[in-house]
Short mmCIF file of C-alpha atoms in Angstrom, two decimals:
data_model
loop_
_atom_site.label_atom_id
_atom_site.label_comp_id
_atom_site.label_asym_id
_atom_site.label_seq_id
_atom_site.Cartn_x
_atom_site.Cartn_y
_atom_site.Cartn_z
CA MET A 1 9.97 41.61 4.15
CA PRO A 2 9.80 38.73 6.68
CA GLU A 3 12.97 36.68 6.81
CA HIS A 4 13.25 32.96 6.35
CA ASP A 5 13.49 31.03 9.60
CA PRO A 6 16.04 28.22 9.10
CA LEU A 7 14.91 26.43 12.28
CA THR A 8 11.33 25.88 11.19
CA ASP A 9 11.85 26.01 7.42
CA GLU A 10 8.79 28.25 7.19
CA ARG A 11 8.37 31.59 5.51
CA PRO A 12 5.88 33.75 7.43
CA SER A 13 4.29 35.02 4.26
CA ARG A 14 1.13 34.54 2.27
CA SER A 15 2.71 31.76 0.22
CA GLY A 16 3.71 29.90 3.39
CA ALA A 17 0.17 30.15 4.73
CA ASP A 18 -1.17 28.94 1.40
CA ASP A 19 1.16 25.94 1.56
CA ARG A 20 -0.16 25.02 4.99
CA ARG A 21 -3.77 25.39 3.91
CA GLU A 22 -3.10 23.19 0.88
CA ALA A 23 -1.46 20.55 3.10
CA TRP A 24 -4.53 20.56 5.36
CA ARG A 25 -6.93 20.46 2.41
CA MET A 26 -5.14 17.60 0.67
CA GLY A 27 -4.61 15.63 3.87
CA LEU A 28 -8.24 15.87 4.96
CA SER A 29 -9.65 15.06 1.52
CA VAL A 30 -7.42 11.99 1.21
CA SER A 31 -8.36 10.93 4.74
CA ILE A 32 -12.08 11.08 4.00
CA ALA A 33 -11.77 9.22 0.71
CA THR A 34 -9.58 6.50 2.22
CA ALA A 35 -11.75 6.09 5.31
CA LEU A 36 -14.74 5.19 3.16
CA TYR A 37 -12.87 2.09 1.98
CA GLY A 38 -12.86 0.98 5.60
CA ILE A 39 -16.59 0.26 5.43
CA SER A 40 -16.07 -2.32 2.71
CA PHE A 41 -13.10 -3.84 4.52
CA GLY A 42 -15.04 -4.22 7.77
CA ALA A 43 -17.95 -5.91 6.01
CA LEU A 44 -15.66 -8.19 3.99
CA SER A 45 -13.61 -9.12 7.03
CA VAL A 46 -16.68 -10.23 8.97
CA ALA A 47 -17.96 -12.08 5.91
CA ALA A 48 -14.65 -13.97 5.76
CA GLY A 49 -15.08 -15.18 9.33
CA PHE A 50 -13.26 -12.57 11.40
CA THR A 51 -15.09 -11.06 14.37
CA THR A 52 -15.80 -7.35 14.66
CA VAL A 53 -13.08 -6.98 17.29
CA GLN A 54 -10.54 -8.86 15.16
CA SER A 55 -11.38 -6.70 12.16
CA LEU A 56 -10.94 -3.51 14.18
CA VAL A 57 -7.66 -4.69 15.73
CA MET A 58 -6.35 -5.55 12.27
CA SER A 59 -7.05 -2.01 11.09
CA LEU A 60 -5.47 -0.48 14.19
CA LEU A 61 -2.30 -2.59 14.15
CA LEU A 62 -1.71 -3.60 10.55
CA PHE A 63 -3.08 -0.35 9.06
CA THR A 64 -2.43 -0.96 5.39
CA GLY A 65 -5.39 -1.48 3.11
CA GLY A 66 -3.71 -3.61 0.45
CA SER A 67 -2.31 -6.08 2.98
CA GLN A 68 -5.59 -6.26 4.89
CA TYR A 69 -7.59 -6.97 1.74
CA ALA A 70 -5.02 -9.63 0.79
CA ILE A 71 -5.45 -11.37 4.14
CA VAL A 72 -9.23 -11.33 3.86
CA GLY A 73 -9.03 -12.59 0.27
CA VAL A 74 -6.81 -15.54 1.20
CA VAL A 75 -8.98 -16.49 4.18
CA THR A 76 -12.15 -16.16 2.11
CA THR A 77 -10.71 -18.60 -0.43
CA GLY A 78 -9.13 -21.15 1.86
CA GLY A 79 -10.67 -20.65 5.29
CA PHE A 80 -8.73 -20.64 8.56
CA THR A 81 -6.12 -23.29 7.76
CA PRO A 82 -2.34 -23.36 8.39
CA ALA A 83 -1.64 -22.96 4.67
CA SER A 84 -3.98 -19.99 4.44
CA ALA A 85 -2.40 -18.40 7.51
CA VAL A 86 1.11 -18.70 6.05
CA SER A 87 -0.06 -17.38 2.70
CA ALA A 88 -1.93 -14.47 4.29
CA VAL A 89 1.08 -13.39 6.35
CA ALA A 90 3.48 -13.79 3.42
CA SER A 91 1.33 -11.95 0.90
CA SER A 92 0.59 -9.07 3.28
CA SER A 93 4.29 -8.77 4.13
CA LEU A 94 5.26 -8.67 0.47
CA LEU A 95 2.71 -5.96 -0.22
CA ALA A 96 3.94 -3.92 2.74
CA MET A 97 7.58 -3.98 1.58
CA ARG A 98 7.01 -0.84 -0.49
CA HIS A 99 6.50 1.12 2.72
CA SER A 100 10.22 0.76 3.48
CA LEU A 101 10.91 2.74 0.31
CA TYR A 102 8.55 5.47 1.50
CA GLY A 103 10.42 5.47 4.80
CA LEU A 104 13.72 6.15 3.05
CA GLN A 105 12.18 9.19 1.38
CA LEU A 106 10.37 10.51 4.43
CA ALA A 107 13.02 9.93 7.12
CA PRO A 108 15.15 13.01 6.29
CA ILE A 109 12.01 15.14 5.92
CA LEU A 110 10.41 14.19 9.23
CA ASP A 111 13.75 13.84 11.08
CA LEU A 112 12.24 12.32 14.23
CA PRO A 113 14.01 10.75 17.22
CA GLY A 114 13.26 7.55 19.11
CA LEU A 115 9.65 6.67 19.80
CA ARG A 116 8.33 9.41 17.54
CA ARG A 117 10.14 7.77 14.65
CA LEU A 118 8.46 4.45 15.48
CA ALA A 119 5.09 6.19 15.49
CA ALA A 120 5.82 7.75 12.11
CA ALA A 121 6.81 4.33 10.76
CA GLN A 122 3.37 2.97 11.70
CA PHE A 123 1.76 5.81 9.72
CA THR A 124 4.00 5.51 6.66
CA ILE A 125 1.56 4.30 4.00
CA ASP A 126 0.69 5.17 0.42
CA GLU A 127 -1.57 8.06 1.36
CA THR A 128 0.71 9.79 3.88
CA ALA A 129 3.72 9.48 1.58
CA ALA A 130 1.79 10.82 -1.41
CA VAL A 131 0.44 13.86 0.44
CA ALA A 132 3.75 14.65 2.15
CA LEU A 133 5.89 14.38 -0.97
CA ALA A 134 3.44 16.51 -2.96
CA GLN A 135 4.05 19.58 -0.77
CA PRO A 136 6.58 22.27 -1.81
CA THR A 137 8.36 22.93 1.50
CA ARG A 138 9.69 20.78 4.31
CA ALA A 139 7.27 22.29 6.83
CA ALA A 140 4.32 21.66 4.53
CA LYS A 141 5.52 18.10 3.91
CA ARG A 142 5.60 17.42 7.65
CA LEU A 143 2.18 18.96 8.15
CA GLY A 144 0.70 17.03 5.24
CA PHE A 145 2.14 13.79 6.58
CA TRP A 146 0.70 14.16 10.08
CA VAL A 147 -2.69 15.52 8.99
CA THR A 148 -3.09 12.57 6.64
CA ALA A 149 -1.71 10.07 9.17
CA VAL A 150 -4.11 11.01 11.96
CA GLY A 151 -7.07 11.47 9.62
CA VAL A 152 -6.63 8.17 7.79
CA TYR A 153 -5.86 6.21 10.97
CA LEU A 154 -8.93 7.39 12.87
CA GLY A 155 -11.21 7.30 9.84
CA TRP A 156 -10.05 3.86 8.70
CA ALA A 157 -10.60 2.38 12.16
CA ALA A 158 -13.99 4.03 12.61
CA MET A 159 -15.27 2.96 9.20
CA THR A 160 -13.91 -0.56 9.70
CA LEU A 161 -16.06 -0.78 12.82
CA VAL A 162 -19.09 0.54 10.93
CA GLY A 163 -18.55 -1.92 8.09
CA ALA A 164 -18.08 -4.84 10.48
CA LEU A 165 -21.30 -4.00 12.32
CA ILE A 166 -23.11 -3.83 8.98
CA GLY A 167 -21.56 -7.14 7.93
CA GLU A 168 -22.85 -8.83 11.08
CA GLN A 169 -26.40 -8.09 9.97
CA ILE A 170 -25.99 -9.92 6.65
CA PRO A 171 -26.88 -13.62 7.17
CA ASP A 172 -25.36 -14.89 3.91
CA PRO A 173 -22.58 -12.72 2.40
CA ARG A 174 -22.82 -14.55 -0.93
CA VAL A 175 -26.30 -13.12 -1.50
CA TRP A 176 -24.74 -9.65 -1.70
CA GLY A 177 -21.64 -10.78 -3.56
CA LEU A 178 -19.35 -10.10 -0.60
CA ASP A 179 -17.61 -13.46 -1.06
CA ALA A 180 -16.02 -12.09 -4.26
CA ALA A 181 -15.81 -8.44 -3.25
CA ALA A 182 -12.44 -8.78 -1.49
CA ALA A 183 -10.73 -9.66 -4.76
CA ALA A 184 -12.57 -6.84 -6.53
CA ALA A 185 -11.58 -4.32 -3.86
CA PHE A 186 -7.95 -5.42 -4.01
CA LEU A 187 -7.99 -5.12 -7.80
CA GLY A 188 -9.35 -1.61 -7.41
CA LEU A 189 -6.37 -0.69 -5.24
CA LEU A 190 -3.93 -2.34 -7.65
CA TRP A 191 -5.28 -1.00 -10.94
CA PRO A 192 -4.03 2.64 -10.63
CA ARG A 193 -0.48 1.33 -10.08
CA LEU A 194 -0.37 -0.56 -13.39
CA ARG A 195 1.40 2.15 -15.35
CA GLY A 196 3.92 1.11 -17.97
CA ARG A 197 4.68 -2.14 -19.74
CA GLU A 198 6.66 -3.79 -16.97
CA PRO A 199 4.01 -3.51 -14.19
CA ILE A 200 1.35 -4.73 -16.61
CA ALA A 201 3.53 -7.67 -17.69
CA ILE A 202 4.20 -8.61 -14.06
CA ALA A 203 0.49 -8.44 -13.22
CA ILE A 204 -0.47 -10.60 -16.19
CA ALA A 205 2.22 -13.20 -15.43
CA ALA A 206 1.22 -13.40 -11.76
CA ALA A 207 -2.47 -13.67 -12.66
CA VAL A 208 -1.82 -16.50 -15.13
CA VAL A 209 0.26 -18.42 -12.58
CA ALA A 210 -2.43 -18.00 -9.92
CA LEU A 211 -5.20 -19.12 -12.27
CA VAL A 212 -3.26 -22.20 -13.37
CA LEU A 213 -2.40 -23.27 -9.81
CA THR A 214 -5.74 -22.51 -8.12
CA PRO A 215 -7.57 -25.72 -9.18
CA THR A 216 -4.73 -28.07 -8.18
CA THR A 217 -3.01 -26.58 -5.11
CA PRO A 218 -4.12 -25.75 -1.54
CA ALA A 219 -5.55 -22.31 -0.85
CA GLY A 220 -2.85 -19.70 -0.40
CA ILE A 221 -0.19 -21.46 -2.45
CA PRO A 222 -1.18 -19.77 -5.75
CA VAL A 223 -0.79 -16.35 -4.12
CA LEU A 224 2.71 -17.14 -2.85
CA VAL A 225 3.90 -18.62 -6.16
CA ALA A 226 2.39 -15.75 -8.14
CA ALA A 227 4.09 -13.24 -5.85
CA ALA A 228 7.42 -15.05 -6.28
CA VAL A 229 7.04 -14.96 -10.07
CA GLY A 230 6.23 -11.25 -9.95
CA LEU A 231 9.28 -10.52 -7.80
CA ALA A 232 11.50 -12.58 -10.11
CA ILE A 233 10.34 -10.68 -13.20
CA ALA A 234 10.76 -7.34 -11.42
CA SER A 235 14.27 -8.31 -10.27
CA ILE A 236 15.29 -9.27 -13.80
CA GLY A 237 13.97 -5.97 -15.13
CA GLU A 238 15.82 -4.01 -12.47
CA ALA A 239 19.06 -5.91 -13.16
CA ARG A 240 18.79 -5.07 -16.85
CA ARG A 241 18.31 -1.39 -16.06
CA VAL A 242 21.32 -1.32 -13.75
CA ASN A 243 23.55 -3.39 -16.07
CA PRO A 244 22.16 -3.02 -19.59
CA ARG A 245 23.37 -5.66 -22.03
CA ARG A 246 25.52 -4.10 -24.71
CA ARG A 247 24.79 -4.75 -28.35
CA PRO A 248 27.31 -6.74 -30.47
CA ARG A 249 28.10 -3.55 -32.43
CA ASP A 250 29.11 -1.82 -29.18
CA ARG A 251 31.44 -4.70 -28.24
CA GLN A 252 33.06 -4.63 -31.70
CA THR A 253 33.62 -0.90 -31.33
CA ASP A 254 35.28 -1.43 -27.94
CA ARG A 255 37.62 -4.08 -29.39
CA GLY A 256 38.51 -1.80 -32.27
CA MET A 257 39.43 1.02 -29.91
CA THR A 258 41.78 -1.22 -27.89
CA ARG A 259 43.81 -2.34 -30.90
#
């Protein structure tokens, strides 16, 4: 029987080969599905006023769908104004904060030095984390991460370019509903994450705040305030989980035991 190689964390057996094939299969399928979203982003970005080059550079450098859709949504609503710029940067940064949590999980798995770690940080997104963490062995996790990273990065950029070129051929985006499609696309990314009462409550509270403020405040402000409300509610919920409030009966029991 082949022995386990502790240096590579691979077992040269049929099961090890199956793990690698599954990592390739999952990584490529996720890459293709994610890349297709790039077409809509490219078209929406051009419709919002970005050039084709700007849209492509955004996908190459920012490389996170949720944040990119948020930027396009804010600019579509408020145009290229200082308030919109601040709101776009703030909202995209808040959305990208979850990637730091993925990094904490993936760092010991990838175990990369120096510049390679910086490259991996650029590729640490929802899709790469999901594929990597779904694999059974460390070697398969690494393979799944890199297959997905390269596939999504190249596919997302290529389809952004295709979408932007298509968007340039549409004289009036409102005729095709592209002026409202950014919000719809972002909602499509958000919806699968609304699992459980707390995420749903946070989403409803943030939506209500944004709807109330939109008619009376400059573009971008409702997004920032809604995000702050969502973070506040999430922080309160987390504090209660860490330090649950004891019931009066529990406190009476504690006093009785100390007498």
